[in-house]
RNA sequence: GCAGAUGUAAUCUAGCUGGUUAGGAUUAAAGCCUUCCAAGCUUUCAGCCCGGGUUCGAAUCCCGGCAUCUGCACCA
């Protein structure tokens, strides 16, 4: 029986649809015991890596609910919407702008509800199903609206992206962190979008987790802060716009992208950092990773440069967007300056400027799913080959058999390790079955107490990647465990 | 949201031309056995998506809802 990612995710406690016992709601998912740990470790790994890019990068945690005024200023209230008209007779709802576009052939995207109503009268449009009359146009918000307070008069929304919380906090953090650029604000948290038709599992959700680094910087000096030498001789996997249909991925030198393709050098620098994160830290196979350039038409107008980060995922049928790198210019702070009437200008070395934003935006749920998709190897049973830093449990402690001589020693080792590491203990069934269980949840190392070990105070350590074992003294277990867990010591280097 | 298909233990699935004690496999739990990779034996737990209707009788037929998959649309 082939191992199916989705059923393993359910069976072993990673992720499944929310509110199952009530029949579920599309677009909402719950993380279970293994999934919550896996997600936390992905987030921690991500945070450590990206916060480490500069001493002036920080984790913050803004509110999930935002006042209407802020989202009005950001543009979401007006453009994160679809106009709908509903038939008064049969209740059939259609996109009003598309309806008008179909008939007139002209773009109707920017029409107000009033304009749509008069267009419908003018063109004498009626319901395609029952020929009934259309009611007046209503705006369907992709944001979830909320009424705050007893009278419900304070309009607010669940945030559609975490980025806005960082922009709203920029001015204060610039002050708190002693007026330096670049300043990085990181948010890991939920965002909410009322998707019309969520599909493809966790790929499109109505409640999703984002991990974002917003770098506020001076475009004229930002490059000076970065170690550009790191890019020498390095190549980046890309699919540029004009490669579409010809080539899925091509490896291109950083220098080419900067000198010939005219991308800003700080942008390419961050492409390289993101690529290193995926290839070295997350262990994505090189041929399954690429930056996908968005054409001018596809990207939002305020994004000066926009590549998606895509990974080839079997469960989702090809390269899929897992993150984005967006050079947004000064669009966001300028908008919030206008909306809030608070100056976003900063003064540095006698220069005054509104900082530009380079945004590194990651979809956490998609990335966690990708871990399962990429690392689940089907070897008669499922084997999840996760890096020690990502696995829900780093170690399992197992007595070879359920025997009175072995169990106390195994218990003791479990106690020894569990304060410092995530350790699973299991003594039921056969040893093979217990290894298989650990394989399925991606535990990289199994420590087994056997009869030989009782004689000479040793245990064996089994490596999930290779299923090989080595014997080590119990005295050295803590030191070795620390090395293996941190990745500083590799299993193959153990004697 | 539209069209089509689908929905049976934790997982995978048989039954679905109406009457079955709803069958199997895997998993899980308990025990026996077992000196390293889902072995074997015994036992146990557990199921027809939800709500109506037709019928003497519904997992099976009909209607509605919810969900999933595929295509279209959507994805500032």
mmCIF file of C-alpha atoms in Angstrom, chain A residues 56-258:
data_model
loop_
_atom_site.group_PDB
_atom_site.id
_atom_site.type_symbol
_atom_site.label_atom_id
_atom_site.label_comp_id
_atom_site.label_asym_id
_atom_site.label_seq_id
_atom_site.Cartn_x
_atom_site.Cartn_y
_atom_site.Cartn_z
ATOM 1 C CA UNK A 56 18.765 45.089 13.952
ATOM 2 C CA UNK A 57 16.021 42.596 13.102
ATOM 3 C CA UNK A 58 13.366 41.853 15.729
ATOM 4 C CA UNK A 59 10.330 39.684 16.380
ATOM 5 C CA UNK A 60 7.128 41.574 17.172
ATOM 6 C CA UNK A 61 3.548 40.426 17.662
ATOM 7 C CA UNK A 62 0.881 42.920 16.557
ATOM 8 C CA UNK A 63 -2.875 42.482 17.030
ATOM 9 C CA UNK A 64 -4.847 40.297 14.630
ATOM 10 C CA UNK A 65 -7.707 42.770 14.480
ATOM 11 C CA UNK A 66 -7.114 46.043 12.726
ATOM 12 C CA UNK A 67 -9.206 49.214 12.549
ATOM 13 C CA UNK A 68 -10.891 49.985 9.279
ATOM 14 C CA UNK A 69 -8.933 53.208 8.858
ATOM 15 C CA UNK A 70 -5.626 51.346 8.717
ATOM 16 C CA UNK A 71 -6.885 48.910 6.101
ATOM 17 C CA UNK A 72 -8.496 51.748 4.216
ATOM 18 C CA UNK A 73 -5.096 53.443 4.029
ATOM 19 C CA UNK A 74 -3.353 50.222 2.966
ATOM 20 C CA UNK A 75 -5.824 49.867 0.121
ATOM 21 C CA UNK A 76 -7.407 46.633 1.329
ATOM 22 C CA UNK A 77 -10.876 48.003 2.091
ATOM 23 C CA UNK A 78 -11.275 49.220 -1.475
ATOM 24 C CA UNK A 79 -9.400 46.662 -3.514
ATOM 25 C CA UNK A 80 -9.541 43.417 -1.527
ATOM 26 C CA UNK A 81 -13.122 42.980 -2.682
ATOM 27 C CA UNK A 82 -15.404 41.635 -5.362
ATOM 28 C CA UNK A 83 -18.675 43.306 -6.337
ATOM 29 C CA UNK A 84 -21.584 40.850 -6.389
ATOM 30 C CA UNK A 85 -25.133 41.114 -7.637
ATOM 31 C CA UNK A 86 -27.809 38.696 -6.563
ATOM 32 C CA UNK A 87 -30.948 37.714 -8.444
ATOM 33 C CA UNK A 88 -34.030 38.788 -6.495
ATOM 34 C CA UNK A 89 -35.978 35.789 -7.776
ATOM 35 C CA UNK A 90 -33.686 32.739 -7.541
ATOM 36 C CA UNK A 91 -30.906 34.097 -5.352
ATOM 37 C CA UNK A 92 -28.170 33.279 -7.863
ATOM 38 C CA UNK A 93 -25.131 35.485 -7.197
ATOM 39 C CA UNK A 94 -22.628 36.532 -9.843
ATOM 40 C CA UNK A 95 -19.569 38.750 -10.066
ATOM 41 C CA UNK A 96 -21.000 42.044 -11.268
ATOM 42 C CA UNK A 97 -17.820 43.295 -12.887
ATOM 43 C CA UNK A 98 -17.465 40.101 -14.922
ATOM 44 C CA UNK A 99 -21.098 40.194 -15.952
ATOM 45 C CA UNK A 100 -20.670 43.696 -17.317
ATOM 46 C CA UNK A 101 -17.330 42.841 -18.911
ATOM 47 C CA UNK A 102 -18.888 39.917 -20.730
ATOM 48 C CA UNK A 103 -21.505 42.128 -22.332
ATOM 49 C CA UNK A 104 -19.520 45.283 -22.977
ATOM 50 C CA UNK A 105 -16.076 43.815 -23.449
ATOM 51 C CA UNK A 106 -14.636 46.681 -21.422
ATOM 52 C CA UNK A 107 -12.962 46.420 -18.039
ATOM 53 C CA UNK A 108 -15.458 47.001 -15.228
ATOM 54 C CA UNK A 109 -13.174 46.258 -12.311
ATOM 55 C CA UNK A 110 -13.145 49.744 -10.852
ATOM 56 C CA UNK A 111 -16.856 50.499 -10.966
ATOM 57 C CA UNK A 112 -18.548 51.503 -7.714
ATOM 58 C CA UNK A 113 -21.729 49.683 -6.608
ATOM 59 C CA UNK A 114 -23.798 52.642 -7.782
ATOM 60 C CA UNK A 115 -22.145 52.646 -11.183
ATOM 61 C CA UNK A 116 -22.761 48.904 -11.477
ATOM 62 C CA UNK A 117 -26.437 49.373 -10.671
ATOM 63 C CA UNK A 118 -26.887 51.967 -13.375
ATOM 64 C CA UNK A 119 -24.929 49.859 -15.868
ATOM 65 C CA UNK A 120 -27.232 46.928 -15.197
ATOM 66 C CA UNK A 121 -30.277 49.079 -15.883
ATOM 67 C CA UNK A 122 -28.604 50.623 -18.915
ATOM 68 C CA UNK A 123 -27.666 47.270 -20.439
ATOM 69 C CA UNK A 124 -30.927 45.663 -19.330
ATOM 70 C CA UNK A 125 -29.130 42.717 -17.738
ATOM 71 C CA UNK A 126 -31.083 39.927 -16.090
ATOM 72 C CA UNK A 127 -30.306 36.654 -14.348
ATOM 73 C CA UNK A 128 -28.856 34.058 -16.744
ATOM 74 C CA UNK A 129 -30.670 31.316 -14.909
ATOM 75 C CA UNK A 130 -34.211 32.517 -14.419
ATOM 76 C CA UNK A 131 -34.320 35.881 -16.174
ATOM 77 C CA UNK A 132 -35.188 37.507 -12.833
ATOM 78 C CA UNK A 133 -34.171 41.038 -11.887
ATOM 79 C CA UNK A 134 -30.905 41.749 -10.141
ATOM 80 C CA UNK A 135 -30.887 43.438 -6.766
ATOM 81 C CA UNK A 136 -28.466 46.259 -6.109
ATOM 82 C CA UNK A 137 -24.759 45.510 -6.169
ATOM 83 C CA UNK A 138 -23.013 44.644 -2.945
ATOM 84 C CA UNK A 139 -19.357 44.526 -2.144
ATOM 85 C CA UNK A 140 -18.102 41.120 -1.147
ATOM 86 C CA UNK A 141 -15.160 41.588 1.182
ATOM 87 C CA UNK A 142 -12.301 39.158 1.089
ATOM 88 C CA UNK A 143 -11.676 40.404 4.619
ATOM 89 C CA UNK A 144 -13.712 39.205 7.605
ATOM 90 C CA UNK A 145 -15.515 42.236 9.037
ATOM 91 C CA UNK A 146 -16.006 42.724 12.767
ATOM 92 C CA UNK A 147 -18.164 45.068 14.803
ATOM 93 C CA UNK A 148 -16.291 46.193 17.881
ATOM 94 C CA UNK A 149 -17.850 47.437 21.106
ATOM 95 C CA UNK A 150 -21.411 47.297 22.449
ATOM 96 C CA UNK A 151 -22.847 49.434 19.686
ATOM 97 C CA UNK A 152 -20.723 47.813 17.035
ATOM 98 C CA UNK A 153 -19.903 51.176 15.614
ATOM 99 C CA UNK A 154 -16.138 50.741 15.514
ATOM 100 C CA UNK A 155 -15.505 48.993 12.229
ATOM 101 C CA UNK A 156 -12.599 46.611 12.067
ATOM 102 C CA UNK A 157 -11.380 43.538 10.209
ATOM 103 C CA UNK A 158 -9.340 40.445 10.872
ATOM 104 C CA UNK A 159 -6.029 41.259 9.233
ATOM 105 C CA UNK A 160 -5.689 39.906 5.681
ATOM 106 C CA UNK A 161 -1.903 39.849 5.978
ATOM 107 C CA UNK A 162 0.527 40.187 8.869
ATOM 108 C CA UNK A 163 2.596 42.792 7.059
ATOM 109 C CA UNK A 164 0.341 45.705 7.954
ATOM 110 C CA UNK A 165 1.007 45.203 11.658
ATOM 111 C CA UNK A 166 4.700 45.706 11.000
ATOM 112 C CA UNK A 167 4.099 48.872 8.978
ATOM 113 C CA UNK A 168 1.905 50.326 11.717
ATOM 114 C CA UNK A 169 4.641 49.659 14.242
ATOM 115 C CA UNK A 170 7.528 50.971 12.187
ATOM 116 C CA UNK A 171 7.734 54.454 13.611
ATOM 117 C CA UNK A 172 7.781 53.347 17.241
ATOM 118 C CA UNK A 173 10.349 50.617 16.666
ATOM 119 C CA UNK A 174 12.569 52.954 14.730
ATOM 120 C CA UNK A 175 12.633 55.078 17.879
ATOM 121 C CA UNK A 176 12.956 52.130 20.309
ATOM 122 C CA UNK A 177 15.806 50.617 18.322
ATOM 123 C CA UNK A 178 17.716 53.891 18.256
ATOM 124 C CA UNK A 179 16.974 55.218 14.807
ATOM 125 C CA UNK A 180 18.953 52.829 12.688
ATOM 126 C CA UNK A 181 18.347 51.420 9.254
ATOM 127 C CA UNK A 182 17.988 48.781 8.122
ATOM 128 C CA UNK A 183 15.372 47.877 10.670
ATOM 129 C CA UNK A 184 13.720 44.483 10.359
ATOM 130 C CA UNK A 185 10.360 43.668 11.902
ATOM 131 C CA UNK A 186 9.283 40.047 11.938
ATOM 132 C CA UNK A 187 5.750 38.840 12.446
ATOM 133 C CA UNK A 188 4.752 35.196 12.682
ATOM 134 C CA UNK A 189 1.010 34.947 13.017
ATOM 135 C CA UNK A 190 -2.414 34.380 11.586
ATOM 136 C CA UNK A 191 -3.977 36.160 8.658
ATOM 137 C CA UNK A 192 -7.553 35.772 7.461
ATOM 138 C CA UNK A 193 -9.069 35.809 3.995
ATOM 139 C CA UNK A 194 -12.626 34.955 3.096
ATOM 140 C CA UNK A 195 -11.705 32.912 0.034
ATOM 141 C CA UNK A 196 -14.653 32.163 -2.222
ATOM 142 C CA UNK A 197 -13.552 28.626 -2.951
ATOM 143 C CA UNK A 198 -10.621 27.324 -0.902
ATOM 144 C CA UNK A 199 -9.028 24.302 -2.554
ATOM 145 C CA UNK A 200 -6.008 22.064 -2.563
ATOM 146 C CA UNK A 201 -5.794 21.340 1.140
ATOM 147 C CA UNK A 202 -3.600 23.669 3.138
ATOM 148 C CA UNK A 203 -2.505 25.465 -0.016
ATOM 149 C CA UNK A 204 -5.380 27.917 0.202
ATOM 150 C CA UNK A 205 -6.888 28.508 3.577
ATOM 151 C CA UNK A 206 -9.201 31.085 5.060
ATOM 152 C CA UNK A 207 -7.167 31.231 8.240
ATOM 153 C CA UNK A 208 -3.491 30.971 7.501
ATOM 154 C CA UNK A 209 -0.169 31.559 9.174
ATOM 155 C CA UNK A 210 2.378 33.909 7.738
ATOM 156 C CA UNK A 211 5.994 34.397 8.680
ATOM 157 C CA UNK A 212 7.209 37.703 7.374
ATOM 158 C CA UNK A 213 10.297 39.844 7.623
ATOM 159 C CA UNK A 214 9.742 43.461 6.667
ATOM 160 C CA UNK A 215 13.050 45.201 6.135
ATOM 161 C CA UNK A 216 12.825 48.979 6.348
ATOM 162 C CA UNK A 217 15.830 50.449 4.621
ATOM 163 C CA UNK A 218 17.419 53.286 2.729
ATOM 164 C CA UNK A 219 17.764 52.058 -0.860
ATOM 165 C CA UNK A 220 20.852 54.182 -1.353
ATOM 166 C CA UNK A 221 22.830 52.705 1.516
ATOM 167 C CA UNK A 222 21.243 49.312 2.155
ATOM 168 C CA UNK A 223 23.721 47.489 -0.075
ATOM 169 C CA UNK A 224 26.622 48.869 1.957
ATOM 170 C CA UNK A 225 25.296 47.048 4.996
ATOM 171 C CA UNK A 226 25.332 43.667 3.261
ATOM 172 C CA UNK A 227 28.272 41.411 2.624
ATOM 173 C CA UNK A 228 28.075 41.377 -1.153
ATOM 174 C CA UNK A 229 31.153 39.179 -1.435
ATOM 175 C CA UNK A 230 28.969 36.257 -0.389
ATOM 176 C CA UNK A 231 27.409 36.305 -3.829
ATOM 177 C CA UNK A 232 30.681 35.794 -5.698
ATOM 178 C CA UNK A 233 30.561 32.617 -7.717
ATOM 179 C CA UNK A 234 27.096 31.719 -6.420
ATOM 180 C CA UNK A 235 24.164 30.816 -8.610
ATOM 181 C CA UNK A 236 20.448 31.072 -8.078
ATOM 182 C CA UNK A 237 17.671 28.863 -9.431
ATOM 183 C CA UNK A 238 15.257 31.018 -11.367
ATOM 184 C CA UNK A 239 12.544 30.944 -13.928
ATOM 185 C CA UNK A 240 12.493 34.368 -15.541
ATOM 186 C CA UNK A 241 9.409 35.571 -17.373
ATOM 187 C CA UNK A 242 10.829 34.839 -20.812
ATOM 188 C CA UNK A 243 11.822 31.294 -19.811
ATOM 189 C CA UNK A 244 8.243 30.217 -19.270
ATOM 190 C CA UNK A 245 7.180 27.332 -21.405
ATOM 191 C CA UNK A 246 10.801 26.657 -22.351
ATOM 192 C CA UNK A 247 12.556 25.829 -19.141
ATOM 193 C CA UNK A 248 11.305 25.223 -15.617
ATOM 194 C CA UNK A 249 14.478 26.082 -13.779
ATOM 195 C CA UNK A 250 17.828 27.528 -14.687
ATOM 196 C CA UNK A 251 20.758 28.215 -12.454
ATOM 197 C CA UNK A 252 22.025 31.754 -12.981
ATOM 198 C CA UNK A 253 24.991 33.568 -11.446
ATOM 199 C CA UNK A 254 24.116 36.296 -8.963
ATOM 200 C CA UNK A 255 26.318 38.625 -10.963
ATOM 201 C CA UNK A 256 24.258 38.072 -14.084
ATOM 202 C CA UNK A 257 21.030 38.910 -12.288
ATOM 203 C CA UNK A 258 22.542 42.113 -10.972
#
